[in-house]
């Protein structure tokens, strides 16, 4: 998906938003899940947005999921206290915008959480956007620093595309460059 972090004040999206009711407008925080049939790959979706005219989008609104996690220091083989438990989450090397997009979930705190939790909506998934760690919100770099240093019990706030059941809940937008 593509996560909408800002909207230009002019251009095709602004023109579209002026013509439709607020509930049908593209908004900051929405997730673009398809563009002219391309889905499942952010680069392919972006290519369609950049090169096709017109562009028909499938968009889902953002929902937030908050998890309560407990990050501790690991115990070394010799019984001494070691480093913090690894989170096991990968994000872009140069994060930008509002949060950290989860690129992979590896062995660590998050994978352990996912294994314990039965409800799939409470699991961390590739494509989720980490938007807050405790009271630290906003800016990807701020969130990245906070998550690297967090210890003990903390809240992890995720943004993701709202789930869809039987293709209901999709919104469609059409833009011309």
PDB file of C-alpha atoms in Angstrom:
ATOM      1  CA  UNK A   1       0.000   0.000   0.000  1.00  0.00           C
ATOM      2  CA  UNK A   2       0.898   3.651  -0.123  1.00  0.00           C
ATOM      3  CA  UNK A   3       0.315   5.676   3.036  1.00  0.00           C
ATOM      4  CA  UNK A   4      -0.926   9.218   2.376  1.00  0.00           C
ATOM      5  CA  UNK A   5       1.143  11.525   4.589  1.00  0.00           C
ATOM      6  CA  UNK A   6       0.207  14.859   3.000  1.00  0.00           C
ATOM      7  CA  UNK A   7      -1.884  16.359   0.222  1.00  0.00           C
ATOM      8  CA  UNK A   8      -0.937  19.178  -2.143  1.00  0.00           C
ATOM      9  CA  UNK A   9      -3.077  22.310  -2.050  1.00  0.00           C
ATOM     10  CA  UNK A  10      -3.519  22.183  -5.826  1.00  0.00           C
ATOM     11  CA  UNK A  11      -3.489  19.481  -8.469  1.00  0.00           C
ATOM     12  CA  UNK A  12      -5.745  16.551  -9.363  1.00  0.00           C
ATOM     13  CA  UNK A  13      -6.381  15.376  -5.789  1.00  0.00           C
ATOM     14  CA  UNK A  14      -7.292  18.870  -4.598  1.00  0.00           C
ATOM     15  CA  UNK A  15      -9.618  19.317  -7.600  1.00  0.00           C
ATOM     16  CA  UNK A  16     -11.248  15.944  -6.921  1.00  0.00           C
ATOM     17  CA  UNK A  17     -11.674  16.689  -3.195  1.00  0.00           C
ATOM     18  CA  UNK A  18     -13.441  19.981  -4.006  1.00  0.00           C
ATOM     19  CA  UNK A  19     -16.039  18.114  -6.088  1.00  0.00           C
ATOM     20  CA  UNK A  20     -17.085  15.410  -3.607  1.00  0.00           C
ATOM     21  CA  UNK A  21     -18.590  15.138  -0.153  1.00  0.00           C
ATOM     22  CA  UNK A  22     -16.056  14.997   2.744  1.00  0.00           C
ATOM     23  CA  UNK A  23     -16.571  11.271   3.357  1.00  0.00           C
ATOM     24  CA  UNK A  24     -15.392  10.568  -0.222  1.00  0.00           C
ATOM     25  CA  UNK A  25     -12.345  12.848  -0.154  1.00  0.00           C
ATOM     26  CA  UNK A  26      -8.814  11.480  -0.145  1.00  0.00           C
ATOM     27  CA  UNK A  27      -7.341  12.391   3.245  1.00  0.00           C
ATOM     28  CA  UNK A  28      -4.052  12.377   5.079  1.00  0.00           C
ATOM     29  CA  UNK A  29      -3.713   8.968   6.754  1.00  0.00           C
ATOM     30  CA  UNK A  30      -5.560   7.037   4.036  1.00  0.00           C
ATOM     31  CA  UNK A  31      -4.003   3.944   2.456  1.00  0.00           C
ATOM     32  CA  UNK A  32      -3.952   3.571  -1.317  1.00  0.00           C
ATOM     33  CA  UNK A  33      -4.337  -0.167  -1.882  1.00  0.00           C
ATOM     34  CA  UNK A  34      -4.716  -0.164  -5.669  1.00  0.00           C
ATOM     35  CA  UNK A  35      -4.144   2.124  -8.648  1.00  0.00           C
ATOM     36  CA  UNK A  36      -5.462   1.148 -12.095  1.00  0.00           C
ATOM     37  CA  UNK A  37      -5.403  -2.527 -11.151  1.00  0.00           C
ATOM     38  CA  UNK A  38      -1.921  -2.538  -9.566  1.00  0.00           C
ATOM     39  CA  UNK A  39      -1.963  -3.793  -5.971  1.00  0.00           C
ATOM     40  CA  UNK A  40       0.239  -5.647  -3.520  1.00  0.00           C
ATOM     41  CA  UNK A  41       3.374  -3.694  -4.463  1.00  0.00           C
ATOM     42  CA  UNK A  42       3.942  -0.072  -3.460  1.00  0.00           C
ATOM     43  CA  UNK A  43       6.328   0.566  -6.374  1.00  0.00           C
ATOM     44  CA  UNK A  44       3.764  -0.699  -8.897  1.00  0.00           C
ATOM     45  CA  UNK A  45       1.034   1.458  -7.346  1.00  0.00           C
ATOM     46  CA  UNK A  46       3.330   4.508  -7.391  1.00  0.00           C
ATOM     47  CA  UNK A  47       4.205   3.826 -11.031  1.00  0.00           C
ATOM     48  CA  UNK A  48       0.508   3.877 -11.956  1.00  0.00           C
ATOM     49  CA  UNK A  49      -0.023   7.114 -10.006  1.00  0.00           C
ATOM     50  CA  UNK A  50       2.905   8.734 -11.774  1.00  0.00           C
ATOM     51  CA  UNK A  51       2.431   7.505 -15.322  1.00  0.00           C
ATOM     52  CA  UNK A  52      -1.255   6.703 -15.972  1.00  0.00           C
ATOM     53  CA  UNK A  53      -3.939   9.217 -16.868  1.00  0.00           C
ATOM     54  CA  UNK A  54      -6.606   8.940 -15.614  1.00  0.00           C
ATOM     55  CA  UNK A  55      -5.946   7.043 -12.385  1.00  0.00           C
ATOM     56  CA  UNK A  56      -8.608   5.068 -10.530  1.00  0.00           C
ATOM     57  CA  UNK A  57      -7.676   4.344  -6.920  1.00  0.00           C
ATOM     58  CA  UNK A  58      -8.966   1.958  -4.305  1.00  0.00           C
ATOM     59  CA  UNK A  59      -8.448   3.551  -0.920  1.00  0.00           C
ATOM     60  CA  UNK A  60      -9.059   2.436   2.629  1.00  0.00           C
ATOM     61  CA  UNK A  61      -9.229   4.646   5.674  1.00  0.00           C
ATOM     62  CA  UNK A  62      -6.658   4.434   8.437  1.00  0.00           C
ATOM     63  CA  UNK A  63      -7.330   2.658  11.683  1.00  0.00           C
ATOM     64  CA  UNK A  64      -5.060   2.683  14.705  1.00  0.00           C
ATOM     65  CA  UNK A  65      -4.150  -0.343  16.751  1.00  0.00           C
ATOM     66  CA  UNK A  66      -2.464   0.069  20.140  1.00  0.00           C
ATOM     67  CA  UNK A  67      -0.461  -2.744  21.693  1.00  0.00           C
ATOM     68  CA  UNK A  68       0.922  -2.986  25.225  1.00  0.00           C
ATOM     69  CA  UNK A  69       4.340  -4.628  25.116  1.00  0.00           C
ATOM     70  CA  UNK A  70       7.000  -5.360  27.735  1.00  0.00           C
ATOM     71  CA  UNK A  71      10.616  -5.089  26.626  1.00  0.00           C
ATOM     72  CA  UNK A  72      13.234  -6.395  29.005  1.00  0.00           C
ATOM     73  CA  UNK A  73      16.951  -6.943  29.021  1.00  0.00           C
ATOM     74  CA  UNK A  74      18.021 -10.446  28.081  1.00  0.00           C
ATOM     75  CA  UNK A  75      20.033 -12.636  30.424  1.00  0.00           C
ATOM     76  CA  UNK A  76      23.402 -13.755  29.089  1.00  0.00           C
ATOM     77  CA  UNK A  77      24.497 -17.391  29.268  1.00  0.00           C
ATOM     78  CA  UNK A  78      26.711 -16.535  32.257  1.00  0.00           C
ATOM     79  CA  UNK A  79      23.696 -15.143  34.145  1.00  0.00           C
ATOM     80  CA  UNK A  80      24.628 -11.464  33.743  1.00  0.00           C
ATOM     81  CA  UNK A  81      22.255  -8.860  32.390  1.00  0.00           C
ATOM     82  CA  UNK A  82      22.647  -8.304  28.642  1.00  0.00           C
ATOM     83  CA  UNK A  83      21.316  -5.950  26.033  1.00  0.00           C
ATOM     84  CA  UNK A  84      17.688  -5.071  25.458  1.00  0.00           C
ATOM     85  CA  UNK A  85      15.542  -7.766  23.892  1.00  0.00           C
ATOM     86  CA  UNK A  86      15.633  -7.265  20.123  1.00  0.00           C
ATOM     87  CA  UNK A  87      12.415  -5.900  18.649  1.00  0.00           C
ATOM     88  CA  UNK A  88      12.699  -7.967  15.493  1.00  0.00           C
ATOM     89  CA  UNK A  89      11.173  -5.310  13.254  1.00  0.00           C
ATOM     90  CA  UNK A  90      12.769  -3.869  10.136  1.00  0.00           C
ATOM     91  CA  UNK A  91      11.902  -0.517   8.608  1.00  0.00           C
ATOM     92  CA  UNK A  92      13.402   1.640   5.872  1.00  0.00           C
ATOM     93  CA  UNK A  93      17.027   2.637   6.343  1.00  0.00           C
ATOM     94  CA  UNK A  94      16.073   6.277   5.771  1.00  0.00           C
ATOM     95  CA  UNK A  95      12.594   6.653   7.281  1.00  0.00           C
ATOM     96  CA  UNK A  96      10.571   9.722   6.344  1.00  0.00           C
ATOM     97  CA  UNK A  97       7.151  11.111   6.988  1.00  0.00           C
ATOM     98  CA  UNK A  98       4.891  10.275   9.896  1.00  0.00           C
ATOM     99  CA  UNK A  99       5.975   6.826  11.065  1.00  0.00           C
ATOM    100  CA  UNK A 100       7.969   3.683  10.406  1.00  0.00           C
ATOM    101  CA  UNK A 101       6.582   1.259   7.836  1.00  0.00           C
ATOM    102  CA  UNK A 102       7.187  -2.328   8.969  1.00  0.00           C
ATOM    103  CA  UNK A 103       9.217  -4.014   6.204  1.00  0.00           C
ATOM    104  CA  UNK A 104       9.765  -7.339   8.032  1.00  0.00           C
ATOM    105  CA  UNK A 105       9.017  -9.040  11.340  1.00  0.00           C
ATOM    106  CA  UNK A 106      11.939 -11.189  12.495  1.00  0.00           C
ATOM    107  CA  UNK A 107      12.776 -13.042  15.691  1.00  0.00           C
ATOM    108  CA  UNK A 108      12.317 -10.818  18.732  1.00  0.00           C
ATOM    109  CA  UNK A 109       9.723  -9.081  20.889  1.00  0.00           C
ATOM    110  CA  UNK A 110       7.242  -8.417  18.068  1.00  0.00           C
ATOM    111  CA  UNK A 111       7.410 -11.983  16.691  1.00  0.00           C
ATOM    112  CA  UNK A 112       6.914 -13.315  20.245  1.00  0.00           C
ATOM    113  CA  UNK A 113       3.864 -11.035  20.615  1.00  0.00           C
ATOM    114  CA  UNK A 114       2.439 -12.181  17.277  1.00  0.00           C
ATOM    115  CA  UNK A 115       2.822 -15.823  18.276  1.00  0.00           C
ATOM    116  CA  UNK A 116       0.976 -15.348  21.588  1.00  0.00           C
ATOM    117  CA  UNK A 117      -1.940 -13.337  20.211  1.00  0.00           C
ATOM    118  CA  UNK A 118      -4.853 -15.152  18.566  1.00  0.00           C
ATOM    119  CA  UNK A 119      -6.652 -12.095  17.166  1.00  0.00           C
ATOM    120  CA  UNK A 120      -5.027 -11.246  13.791  1.00  0.00           C
ATOM    121  CA  UNK A 121      -6.034  -7.579  14.111  1.00  0.00           C
ATOM    122  CA  UNK A 122      -3.786  -7.296  17.183  1.00  0.00           C
ATOM    123  CA  UNK A 123      -0.708  -8.659  15.423  1.00  0.00           C
ATOM    124  CA  UNK A 124       2.001  -6.568  13.805  1.00  0.00           C
ATOM    125  CA  UNK A 125       2.042  -7.073  10.015  1.00  0.00           C
ATOM    126  CA  UNK A 126       4.357  -6.089   7.219  1.00  0.00           C
ATOM    127  CA  UNK A 127       2.963  -2.813   5.881  1.00  0.00           C
ATOM    128  CA  UNK A 128       1.798  -1.517   9.268  1.00  0.00           C
ATOM    129  CA  UNK A 129       3.050   1.956  10.112  1.00  0.00           C
ATOM    130  CA  UNK A 130       4.466   2.476  13.624  1.00  0.00           C
ATOM    131  CA  UNK A 131       3.211   5.966  14.496  1.00  0.00           C
ATOM    132  CA  UNK A 132       3.871   6.083  18.229  1.00  0.00           C
ATOM    133  CA  UNK A 133       5.932   4.617  21.020  1.00  0.00           C
ATOM    134  CA  UNK A 134       4.494   5.614  24.376  1.00  0.00           C
ATOM    135  CA  UNK A 135       3.982   9.381  24.272  1.00  0.00           C
ATOM    136  CA  UNK A 136       6.445   9.795  21.370  1.00  0.00           C
ATOM    137  CA  UNK A 137       4.450  10.391  18.203  1.00  0.00           C
ATOM    138  CA  UNK A 138       5.015  12.106  14.921  1.00  0.00           C
ATOM    139  CA  UNK A 139       8.022  12.112  12.652  1.00  0.00           C
ATOM    140  CA  UNK A 140       9.639   8.855  11.598  1.00  0.00           C
ATOM    141  CA  UNK A 141      13.003   9.756  13.134  1.00  0.00           C
ATOM    142  CA  UNK A 142      11.404  10.585  16.495  1.00  0.00           C
ATOM    143  CA  UNK A 143       9.521   7.274  16.487  1.00  0.00           C
ATOM    144  CA  UNK A 144      12.672   5.374  15.401  1.00  0.00           C
ATOM    145  CA  UNK A 145      14.740   6.816  18.272  1.00  0.00           C
ATOM    146  CA  UNK A 146      11.989   6.111  20.793  1.00  0.00           C
ATOM    147  CA  UNK A 147      11.505   2.495  19.718  1.00  0.00           C
ATOM    148  CA  UNK A 148      15.230   1.747  19.800  1.00  0.00           C
ATOM    149  CA  UNK A 149      15.526   2.968  23.394  1.00  0.00           C
ATOM    150  CA  UNK A 150      12.213   1.874  24.938  1.00  0.00           C
ATOM    151  CA  UNK A 151      12.345  -0.463  27.945  1.00  0.00           C
ATOM    152  CA  UNK A 152       9.773  -1.988  30.256  1.00  0.00           C
ATOM    153  CA  UNK A 153       6.054  -1.815  29.553  1.00  0.00           C
ATOM    154  CA  UNK A 154       5.129   0.552  26.723  1.00  0.00           C
ATOM    155  CA  UNK A 155       2.430   1.306  24.168  1.00  0.00           C
ATOM    156  CA  UNK A 156       3.101   0.752  20.495  1.00  0.00           C
ATOM    157  CA  UNK A 157       0.686   2.585  18.179  1.00  0.00           C
ATOM    158  CA  UNK A 158       0.222   1.273  14.654  1.00  0.00           C
ATOM    159  CA  UNK A 159      -1.673   2.705  11.693  1.00  0.00           C
ATOM    160  CA  UNK A 160      -2.970   0.354   9.019  1.00  0.00           C
ATOM    161  CA  UNK A 161      -5.563   0.160   6.311  1.00  0.00           C
ATOM    162  CA  UNK A 162      -9.004  -0.646   7.656  1.00  0.00           C
ATOM    163  CA  UNK A 163      -9.993  -4.264   6.986  1.00  0.00           C
ATOM    164  CA  UNK A 164     -12.399  -5.016   4.177  1.00  0.00           C
ATOM    165  CA  UNK A 165     -15.011  -7.741   4.176  1.00  0.00           C
ATOM    166  CA  UNK A 166     -16.371  -9.008   0.819  1.00  0.00           C
ATOM    167  CA  UNK A 167     -15.010  -5.939  -1.017  1.00  0.00           C
ATOM    168  CA  UNK A 168     -17.198  -3.634   1.101  1.00  0.00           C
ATOM    169  CA  UNK A 169     -15.598  -0.554   2.566  1.00  0.00           C
ATOM    170  CA  UNK A 170     -13.501   0.239  -0.482  1.00  0.00           C
ATOM    171  CA  UNK A 171     -13.616   3.793  -1.689  1.00  0.00           C
ATOM    172  CA  UNK A 172     -12.867   4.621  -5.292  1.00  0.00           C
ATOM    173  CA  UNK A 173     -11.281   7.812  -6.556  1.00  0.00           C
ATOM    174  CA  UNK A 174     -10.579   8.850 -10.147  1.00  0.00           C
ATOM    175  CA  UNK A 175      -8.027  11.544 -11.023  1.00  0.00           C
ATOM    176  CA  UNK A 176      -6.701  13.047 -14.239  1.00  0.00           C
ATOM    177  CA  UNK A 177      -3.326  14.757 -14.334  1.00  0.00           C
TER     178      UNK A 177
END
